[in-house]
Amino acid sequence: MRDLLVSGGDFRALEDRSVNIPGDKSISHRVLLLAAILPGPTRINGLNEGGAVQALKPALQTLGVRLEEKDGALTVTPPAGGLRPEGVYRFNLGSSSTAARLLLGLLSGLGIPAVIDGDASLRARPMDWVVTPLRQLGANLKYLGIPGRVPVLIENGRLRPGQVRLEVVSAQASSAILFGAFAAGQEVEISLVAPSRDHTTRLLRHLGVKVEETRESIKIVDVNYPPLPEYQVPGDPSAAAFLAGACVCQGGPAKLTVEQVCLNPTRLGFFELLGECGVAIDYADIAERYGEPVGNLRVGGFPPGVRPFHVDQVGRTHAMIDEIPLAAALATLIPGTSSISQAGELAFKETDRLQSTRNMLRAFGAEVEATPDSLQVRGGLPLKAGVVPSFGDHRLAMAAAALACALPGRTRILGGECYQTSFPEFSEKMRYLGFGVHLSEGAAG
Ligand code: S3P
């Protein structure tokens, strides 16, 4: 992995700018997997090119799905007669927990024997959130290594209809069960502690599947398999957040417009938070596309007198779950103490993100405390450019880069190339916006 080098402090956005961003990572995972089981080909435009989504492709090809790239679109054609592999394959989903959990749900629903596995970081992440409810619905799943972790063996047996309760707030977990239910053609009801991002139910509804949803439950009924000939993935609001975050720190009246962003309310927590701090935020030209609200997002800079923030409700935390390292980075520039609580699930991301965010920000000289479920940041103190860790976590690398752009001097973000997991165009887009962000010399490892 190469480092990310940032020359900061010499940027002033004098003019308004516009930028486009990659397709949403969560939606890309979902549409790619669904296309593999729907009848007929699906042409997907704007699929996220990051490592996490790409990790699904070899698995689908092994299952007999044809993937053809042409004119920037990917056409996904399932094998005639559906997915029926000749052997029991081991799928390595790298570090992508979304890919691993959703594929586990889908193959359990179809009763296709396989082993779901990943790299060392994925092997450290909890799978029981998905395995336990799938087993309650009749899936035959076995841990082959450490209990609760991949590798997991799926044995014969299809899902049956039923009800399950999810004890964690996780869109990956609820979606894995929904994928299983959909693939099995069974009615399943999931009761929830709190809602999280709802892309799966929006996509299923767009297909014509009947889904009943409240804040406490999701029920999939009347399952059918209509074709989805075309899909346009909207821009990733999490990717937008890192570009916006870098611009916001510069202050001033210039506005950044991010075009064609998914404006699903379950994803906008970071932007809502900026609005509460006094940053000008608006959403324009909103239209519903394939069941998702999509539009242009406009973000201003930190105003004079920007206010510290407190996020303490689980729904709000989840609406910005991937942007918490970035929010904490911005908080270091806001005079006063900001806090984020109810964020215990960050312990189970690519890194233990509360601890790793604290350590990354401390490397800039920031005053940050972390508990098992919260972060407190004392902002407005002097910070310094220097050498900071990313811990191989893409959200940390991009949060560090956004902050480093505001600090005079050169920052080296160790292993910062990991931004390619979700946003391979990140450093190019940052340069396009006028920031000094480059990868270090040397071969990518
Ligand atoms: C995702 C859900 C979130 C998020 C992750 C992608 C998804 O995780 O952090 O990057 O695609 O469903 P949770 O499972 O904690 O909601």
Coordinates of C-alpha atoms and ligand atoms in Angstrom, one line a residue:
M1 CA 0.0 0.0 0.0
R2 CA 1.3 3.4 -0.9
D3 CA 1.0 6.4 1.4
L4 CA -1.1 9.4 0.7
L5 CA 0.8 12.8 0.6
V6 CA -1.1 16.0 1.3
S7 CA 0.3 19.5 0.9
G8 CA -2.1 21.5 3.0
G9 CA -2.9 25.0 4.0
D10 CA -2.4 26.7 0.7
F11 CA -5.9 26.3 -0.8
R12 CA -8.6 28.9 -0.9
A13 CA -11.7 28.0 -2.8
L14 CA -12.7 31.3 -4.3
E15 CA -15.2 30.0 -6.8
D16 CA -18.1 27.6 -6.6
R17 CA -17.2 24.2 -8.0
S18 CA -19.0 21.1 -9.2
V19 CA -17.8 17.5 -9.1
N20 CA -19.3 14.1 -9.8
I21 CA -18.5 11.0 -7.7
P22 CA -18.6 7.2 -8.0
G23 CA -21.7 5.1 -7.6
D24 CA -22.9 4.2 -4.2
K25 CA -21.0 1.3 -2.6
S26 CA -24.0 -0.1 -0.7
I27 CA -26.3 0.1 -3.7
S28 CA -23.7 -1.4 -6.0
H29 CA -23.3 -4.5 -3.8
R30 CA -27.1 -5.0 -3.7
V31 CA -27.8 -4.4 -7.4
L32 CA -24.9 -6.6 -8.5
L33 CA -26.1 -9.5 -6.3
L34 CA -29.7 -9.2 -7.3
A35 CA -28.9 -9.0 -11.0
A36 CA -27.2 -12.4 -10.6
I37 CA -30.6 -14.1 -9.7
L38 CA -33.1 -12.0 -11.6
P39 CA -34.4 -13.4 -15.0
G40 CA -32.6 -11.9 -18.0
P41 CA -29.6 -9.5 -18.2
T42 CA -29.3 -6.3 -16.1
R43 CA -27.3 -3.4 -17.5
I44 CA -25.8 -1.5 -14.5
N45 CA -24.4 2.0 -15.0
G46 CA -22.2 3.7 -12.5
L47 CA -21.3 0.6 -10.5
N48 CA -18.8 1.5 -7.7
E49 CA -15.3 0.5 -8.9
G50 CA -13.8 0.2 -5.4
G51 CA -12.2 -3.0 -4.1
A52 CA -15.1 -3.8 -1.8
V53 CA -17.7 -4.1 -4.7
Q54 CA -15.1 -5.6 -7.1
A55 CA -14.6 -8.5 -4.6
L56 CA -18.0 -9.8 -5.5
K57 CA -17.3 -10.2 -9.2
P58 CA -15.1 -13.3 -9.2
A59 CA -17.6 -15.0 -6.9
L60 CA -20.4 -14.3 -9.3
Q61 CA -18.4 -15.5 -12.2
T62 CA -17.6 -18.8 -10.4
L63 CA -21.3 -19.2 -9.9
G64 CA -21.7 -19.0 -13.7
V65 CA -22.9 -15.4 -14.0
R66 CA -21.6 -13.6 -17.1
L67 CA -20.2 -10.1 -16.6
E68 CA -19.6 -7.9 -19.6
E69 CA -18.2 -4.4 -19.5
K70 CA -19.1 -2.1 -22.4
D71 CA -19.3 1.7 -22.7
G72 CA -18.8 2.1 -19.0
A73 CA -21.7 -0.1 -18.1
L74 CA -21.7 -3.7 -16.7
T75 CA -24.2 -6.2 -18.1
V76 CA -24.9 -9.0 -15.6
T77 CA -26.4 -12.2 -17.1
P78 CA -27.3 -15.1 -14.8
P79 CA -26.8 -18.6 -16.1
A80 CA -29.9 -20.2 -17.9
G81 CA -31.7 -22.2 -15.2
G82 CA -30.3 -20.1 -12.3
L83 CA -27.2 -20.4 -10.2
R84 CA -26.2 -24.1 -9.9
P85 CA -22.5 -24.5 -9.3
E86 CA -21.1 -27.9 -9.9
G87 CA -19.0 -28.0 -6.8
V88 CA -18.7 -26.5 -3.4
Y89 CA -16.6 -23.4 -3.9
R90 CA -14.7 -21.2 -1.4
F91 CA -15.4 -17.5 -2.1
N92 CA -12.8 -15.1 -0.8
L93 CA -14.5 -11.7 -0.4
G94 CA -11.3 -9.9 0.6
S95 CA -12.1 -7.3 3.3
S96 CA -15.6 -6.7 2.2
S97 CA -18.1 -7.4 4.9
T98 CA -21.0 -6.3 2.8
A99 CA -20.1 -8.7 0.0
A100 CA -19.5 -11.6 2.5
R101 CA -22.7 -11.0 4.5
L102 CA -25.0 -10.4 1.5
L103 CA -23.6 -13.4 -0.4
L104 CA -24.0 -15.6 2.7
G105 CA -27.7 -14.5 2.8
L106 CA -28.3 -15.0 -0.9
L107 CA -26.6 -18.5 -1.1
S108 CA -28.4 -19.6 2.1
G109 CA -31.7 -18.6 0.6
L110 CA -30.9 -20.6 -2.5
G111 CA -29.5 -23.5 -0.6
I112 CA -26.3 -23.5 -2.6
P113 CA -23.4 -25.2 -0.7
A114 CA -20.3 -22.9 -0.5
V115 CA -17.7 -21.5 1.8
I116 CA -17.7 -17.8 2.5
D117 CA -14.3 -16.5 3.5
G118 CA -12.1 -13.4 3.4
D119 CA -8.8 -11.8 4.3
A120 CA -7.5 -11.5 7.9
S121 CA -9.5 -8.3 8.5
L122 CA -12.7 -10.0 7.5
R123 CA -11.9 -13.1 9.5
A124 CA -11.9 -10.8 12.6
R125 CA -15.4 -9.4 12.0
P126 CA -18.6 -10.8 13.5
M127 CA -20.7 -13.0 11.3
D128 CA -23.1 -14.3 14.0
W129 CA -25.3 -11.2 13.4
V130 CA -26.2 -12.9 10.1
V131 CA -25.6 -16.6 10.8
T132 CA -27.8 -16.7 13.9
P133 CA -31.0 -15.4 12.2
L134 CA -30.3 -17.3 9.0
R135 CA -30.0 -20.5 11.1
Q136 CA -33.3 -19.7 12.8
L137 CA -34.9 -19.6 9.4
G138 CA -33.5 -23.0 8.6
A139 CA -30.1 -22.3 7.0
N140 CA -27.5 -25.0 7.6
L141 CA -24.4 -23.0 8.4
K142 CA -21.2 -24.1 10.0
Y143 CA -18.2 -22.1 11.3
L144 CA -15.1 -23.8 9.9
G145 CA -12.6 -21.7 12.0
I146 CA -13.3 -19.5 15.0
P147 CA -17.0 -19.5 16.0
G148 CA -18.8 -16.4 14.9
R149 CA -16.3 -15.6 12.1
V150 CA -15.7 -16.6 8.5
P151 CA -14.9 -19.1 7.0
V152 CA -18.6 -20.2 7.1
L153 CA -19.8 -23.3 5.3
I154 CA -23.3 -23.2 3.8
E155 CA -24.7 -26.7 3.6
N156 CA -27.8 -27.9 1.7
G157 CA -31.2 -26.6 2.9
R158 CA -33.3 -23.7 1.9
L159 CA -34.8 -21.0 4.1
R160 CA -38.3 -21.3 5.4
P161 CA -40.7 -18.5 6.2
G162 CA -40.6 -17.0 9.7
Q163 CA -39.8 -14.2 12.0
V164 CA -36.4 -13.2 13.4
R165 CA -35.1 -10.5 15.7
L166 CA -31.9 -8.6 14.9
E167 CA -30.1 -7.4 18.1
V168 CA -27.6 -5.2 16.3
V169 CA -28.4 -2.1 14.1
S170 CA -26.8 -3.2 10.9
A171 CA -28.0 -2.7 7.3
Q172 CA -25.7 -5.5 6.2
A173 CA -27.4 -7.9 8.6
S174 CA -31.0 -7.0 7.8
S175 CA -30.1 -7.0 4.1
A176 CA -28.5 -10.4 4.3
I177 CA -31.7 -11.8 5.7
L178 CA -33.8 -10.0 3.1
F179 CA -31.6 -11.4 0.3
G180 CA -32.0 -14.8 1.7
A181 CA -35.8 -14.5 2.0
F182 CA -36.0 -13.0 -1.5
A183 CA -33.8 -15.7 -3.1
A184 CA -35.8 -18.5 -1.3
G185 CA -39.1 -16.9 -2.2
Q186 CA -40.2 -16.9 1.4
E187 CA -42.1 -14.5 3.6
V188 CA -39.8 -13.3 6.4
E189 CA -40.3 -10.7 9.1
I190 CA -37.3 -9.1 10.8
S191 CA -37.8 -7.1 14.0
L192 CA -35.2 -4.3 14.5
V193 CA -33.7 -2.4 17.4
A194 CA -33.5 0.7 15.2
P195 CA -33.6 1.3 11.4
S196 CA -30.5 1.6 9.3
R197 CA -29.9 2.3 5.6
D198 CA -32.8 1.0 3.6
H199 CA -31.4 0.5 0.1
T200 CA -32.4 -3.2 0.0
T201 CA -36.1 -2.6 0.6
R202 CA -36.2 0.3 -1.8
L203 CA -34.6 -1.9 -4.5
L204 CA -37.0 -4.8 -3.8
R205 CA -40.0 -2.4 -3.9
H206 CA -38.7 -1.0 -7.2
L207 CA -38.8 -4.5 -8.5
G208 CA -42.4 -4.8 -7.4
V209 CA -41.8 -7.0 -4.3
K210 CA -44.2 -6.2 -1.5
V211 CA -42.3 -5.0 1.6
E212 CA -44.0 -3.8 4.7
E213 CA -41.7 -1.6 6.8
T214 CA -41.9 0.3 10.1
R215 CA -39.2 1.7 12.4
E216 CA -39.2 -1.6 14.2
S217 CA -39.7 -4.2 11.5
I218 CA -39.3 -5.2 7.9
K219 CA -41.5 -7.9 6.3
I220 CA -41.0 -9.2 2.8
V221 CA -44.2 -10.7 1.3
D222 CA -45.4 -11.7 -2.2
V223 CA -41.9 -12.5 -3.4
N224 CA -41.6 -12.6 -7.2
Y225 CA -38.6 -12.4 -9.5
P226 CA -39.2 -9.7 -12.2
P227 CA -36.4 -8.7 -14.6
L228 CA -34.5 -5.4 -14.0
P229 CA -33.2 -4.6 -17.5
E230 CA -31.4 -1.3 -16.5
Y231 CA -30.1 0.3 -13.3
Q232 CA -28.3 3.6 -12.7
V233 CA -26.4 3.6 -9.4
P234 CA -26.6 7.1 -7.9
G235 CA -23.5 8.9 -6.5
D236 CA -22.3 7.7 -3.1
P237 CA -23.1 10.2 -0.4
S238 CA -20.3 8.8 1.7
A239 CA -17.8 9.6 -1.0
A240 CA -19.4 13.1 -1.4
A241 CA -18.9 13.6 2.3
F242 CA -15.1 13.3 2.1
L243 CA -14.8 15.9 -0.7
A244 CA -17.3 18.1 1.0
G245 CA -15.5 17.7 4.3
A246 CA -12.2 18.9 2.8
C247 CA -13.9 22.0 1.3
V248 CA -15.9 22.8 4.4
C249 CA -12.7 23.1 6.5
Q250 CA -11.5 25.8 4.2
G251 CA -14.3 28.2 5.3
G252 CA -15.4 31.0 3.0
P253 CA -18.5 31.5 1.0
A254 CA -17.6 29.2 -2.0
K255 CA -19.9 26.3 -2.5
L256 CA -19.2 22.8 -3.7
T257 CA -21.9 21.1 -5.7
V258 CA -21.8 17.3 -5.9
E259 CA -23.9 16.0 -8.7
Q260 CA -26.4 13.2 -8.8
V261 CA -25.9 12.0 -5.2
C262 CA -28.2 9.5 -3.5
L263 CA -30.2 11.7 -1.1
N264 CA -31.7 8.8 0.8
P265 CA -32.4 10.2 4.3
T266 CA -30.8 7.2 6.0
R267 CA -27.5 8.3 4.5
L268 CA -27.6 12.1 5.1
G269 CA -26.7 12.3 8.8
F270 CA -23.3 13.9 8.1
F271 CA -24.8 16.7 6.0
E272 CA -27.6 17.3 8.4
L273 CA -25.0 17.6 11.1
L274 CA -23.0 20.2 9.1
G275 CA -26.3 22.1 8.7
E276 CA -26.7 22.1 12.5
C277 CA -23.2 23.5 12.9
G278 CA -24.1 26.4 10.7
V279 CA -22.8 25.2 7.3
A280 CA -25.0 26.1 4.3
I281 CA -26.4 22.8 2.9
D282 CA -29.0 22.3 0.3
Y283 CA -30.4 19.6 -1.9
A284 CA -31.5 20.5 -5.4
D285 CA -33.2 19.0 -8.5
I286 CA -34.3 15.9 -6.6
A287 CA -36.0 13.1 -8.6
E288 CA -36.8 9.6 -7.7
R289 CA -34.6 7.1 -9.7
Y290 CA -35.1 3.4 -9.3
G291 CA -36.7 3.9 -5.9
E292 CA -34.0 6.3 -4.5
P293 CA -34.1 10.1 -4.2
V294 CA -31.2 11.5 -6.3
G295 CA -30.2 15.1 -6.7
N296 CA -27.4 17.7 -6.4
L297 CA -25.9 18.4 -3.1
R298 CA -24.5 21.9 -2.3
V299 CA -22.3 22.5 0.6
G300 CA -20.7 25.8 1.9
G301 CA -17.7 26.3 4.1
F302 CA -17.4 26.7 7.9
P303 CA -19.1 30.0 8.8
P304 CA -17.6 32.3 11.4
G305 CA -18.9 31.1 14.7
V306 CA -19.3 27.5 13.6
R307 CA -20.9 25.5 16.5
P308 CA -19.6 22.2 18.1
F309 CA -22.0 19.3 17.8
H310 CA -23.4 16.4 19.8
V311 CA -24.8 13.3 18.1
D312 CA -26.4 11.0 20.7
Q313 CA -29.3 9.2 19.1
V314 CA -28.8 5.8 17.5
G315 CA -30.8 6.7 14.3
R316 CA -28.6 9.8 13.8
T317 CA -25.4 7.8 14.4
H318 CA -26.4 5.2 11.8
A319 CA -27.3 7.9 9.2
M320 CA -23.6 8.9 9.3
I321 CA -22.1 5.6 10.3
D322 CA -19.3 5.7 7.7
E323 CA -18.7 9.5 8.2
I324 CA -18.0 9.4 11.9
P325 CA -14.1 9.6 11.5
L326 CA -14.7 12.5 9.2
A327 CA -17.1 14.3 11.5
A328 CA -14.5 13.8 14.3
A329 CA -11.8 15.2 12.1
L330 CA -13.8 18.3 11.4
A331 CA -14.6 18.7 15.1
T332 CA -10.9 19.2 15.8
L333 CA -11.3 22.6 13.9
I334 CA -14.4 23.7 15.7
P335 CA -13.8 25.6 18.9
G336 CA -15.5 23.8 21.9
T337 CA -16.2 20.2 22.6
S338 CA -18.1 18.0 20.2
S339 CA -19.2 14.5 20.9
I340 CA -20.6 11.4 19.1
S341 CA -22.2 8.6 21.2
Q342 CA -24.3 5.5 20.6
A343 CA -21.6 4.4 18.1
G344 CA -20.5 1.1 19.6
E345 CA -20.9 -0.7 16.3
L346 CA -17.9 1.2 15.0
A347 CA -15.8 -1.3 16.9
F348 CA -16.7 -3.9 14.2
K349 CA -15.7 -2.0 11.1
E350 CA -12.5 -2.5 9.1
T351 CA -10.8 -1.2 12.3
D352 CA -12.2 -0.5 15.7
R353 CA -13.0 2.9 14.4
L354 CA -13.5 4.8 17.6
Q355 CA -10.1 3.9 18.8
S356 CA -8.4 4.2 15.4
T357 CA -10.0 7.6 14.8
R358 CA -8.8 8.8 18.2
N359 CA -5.3 7.6 17.4
M360 CA -5.3 9.1 13.9
L361 CA -6.4 12.5 15.2
R362 CA -4.0 12.5 18.1
A363 CA -1.2 12.1 15.5
F364 CA -2.3 15.6 14.3
G365 CA -2.0 16.8 17.9
A366 CA -5.8 16.8 18.5
E367 CA -7.4 16.2 21.9
V368 CA -9.7 13.3 21.5
E369 CA -11.0 10.7 23.9
A370 CA -12.7 7.5 22.9
T371 CA -14.9 5.1 25.0
P372 CA -16.3 1.8 23.7
D373 CA -19.2 3.7 22.1
S374 CA -18.3 7.3 21.9
L375 CA -15.8 10.0 20.9
Q376 CA -15.2 13.4 22.4
V377 CA -13.2 16.0 20.6
R378 CA -11.9 19.3 22.0
G379 CA -11.6 21.4 18.9
G380 CA -10.0 24.7 18.0
L381 CA -6.6 23.8 19.4
P382 CA -3.4 24.1 17.3
L383 CA -2.9 21.0 15.1
K384 CA 0.2 20.1 13.0
A385 CA 0.8 18.3 9.7
G386 CA 3.0 15.3 10.0
V387 CA 3.0 11.5 9.7
V388 CA -0.4 10.0 10.6
P389 CA -1.7 6.4 10.5
S390 CA -4.6 5.2 8.4
F391 CA -4.6 1.6 9.9
G392 CA -5.5 0.4 6.4
D393 CA -9.0 1.8 6.9
H394 CA -10.3 3.7 3.9
R395 CA -12.6 6.0 5.9
L396 CA -9.8 7.0 8.2
A397 CA -7.4 7.7 5.3
M398 CA -9.9 10.0 3.6
A399 CA -10.9 11.7 6.9
A400 CA -7.2 12.3 7.6
A401 CA -6.7 13.7 4.1
A402 CA -9.7 16.1 4.4
L403 CA -8.2 17.5 7.7
A404 CA -4.6 17.6 6.4
C405 CA -5.7 19.9 3.5
A406 CA -6.6 22.5 6.1
L407 CA -3.2 22.4 7.9
P408 CA -0.1 24.2 6.6
G409 CA 2.7 21.7 5.7
R410 CA 3.0 18.2 4.4
T411 CA 1.1 15.2 5.8
R412 CA 2.0 11.6 5.0
I413 CA -1.0 9.3 5.6
L414 CA 0.6 5.9 6.1
G415 CA -1.0 3.2 3.8
G416 CA -3.5 5.9 2.7
E417 CA -4.0 4.2 -0.7
C418 CA -6.6 2.1 1.1
Y419 CA -9.1 4.7 0.0
Q420 CA -9.4 2.5 -3.1
T421 CA -11.7 0.2 -1.1
S422 CA -14.6 2.5 -1.7
F423 CA -13.5 5.6 -3.6
P424 CA -10.7 4.8 -6.1
E425 CA -11.0 8.2 -7.7
F426 CA -10.5 10.1 -4.4
S427 CA -7.0 11.6 -4.9
E428 CA -7.8 12.5 -8.5
K429 CA -11.1 14.3 -7.4
M430 CA -9.3 16.1 -4.6
R431 CA -6.7 17.4 -7.1
Y432 CA -9.6 18.4 -9.4
L433 CA -10.9 20.5 -6.6
G434 CA -7.5 22.1 -6.1
F435 CA -6.1 20.2 -3.2
G436 CA -2.5 18.9 -3.1
V437 CA -3.2 15.2 -2.6
H438 CA -1.0 12.5 -4.2
L439 CA 0.0 8.9 -3.8
S440 CA 3.6 8.4 -2.8
E441 CA 6.1 6.9 -5.3
G442 CA 6.6 3.2 -5.4
A443 CA 4.8 0.1 -6.3
A444 CA 1.4 -0.5 -4.9
G445 CA 1.6 -3.5 -2.5
Ligands
S3P1 C1 -23.4 -1.1 4.7 C2 -23.9 -0.8 5.9 C3 -23.1 -0.1 7.0 C4 -21.9 0.6 6.4 C5 -21.1 -0.2 5.4 C6 -22.0 -0.7 4.3 C7 -24.2 -1.8 3.7 O1 -22.8 -1.1 7.9 O2 -21.0 0.9 7.5 O3 -20.1 0.6 4.9 O4 -23.9 -1.8 2.5 O5 -25.2 -2.3 4.1 P1 -23.8 -1.7 9.0 O6 -24.0 -3.1 8.6 O7 -23.2 -1.4 10.3 O8 -25.1 -0.9 8.9

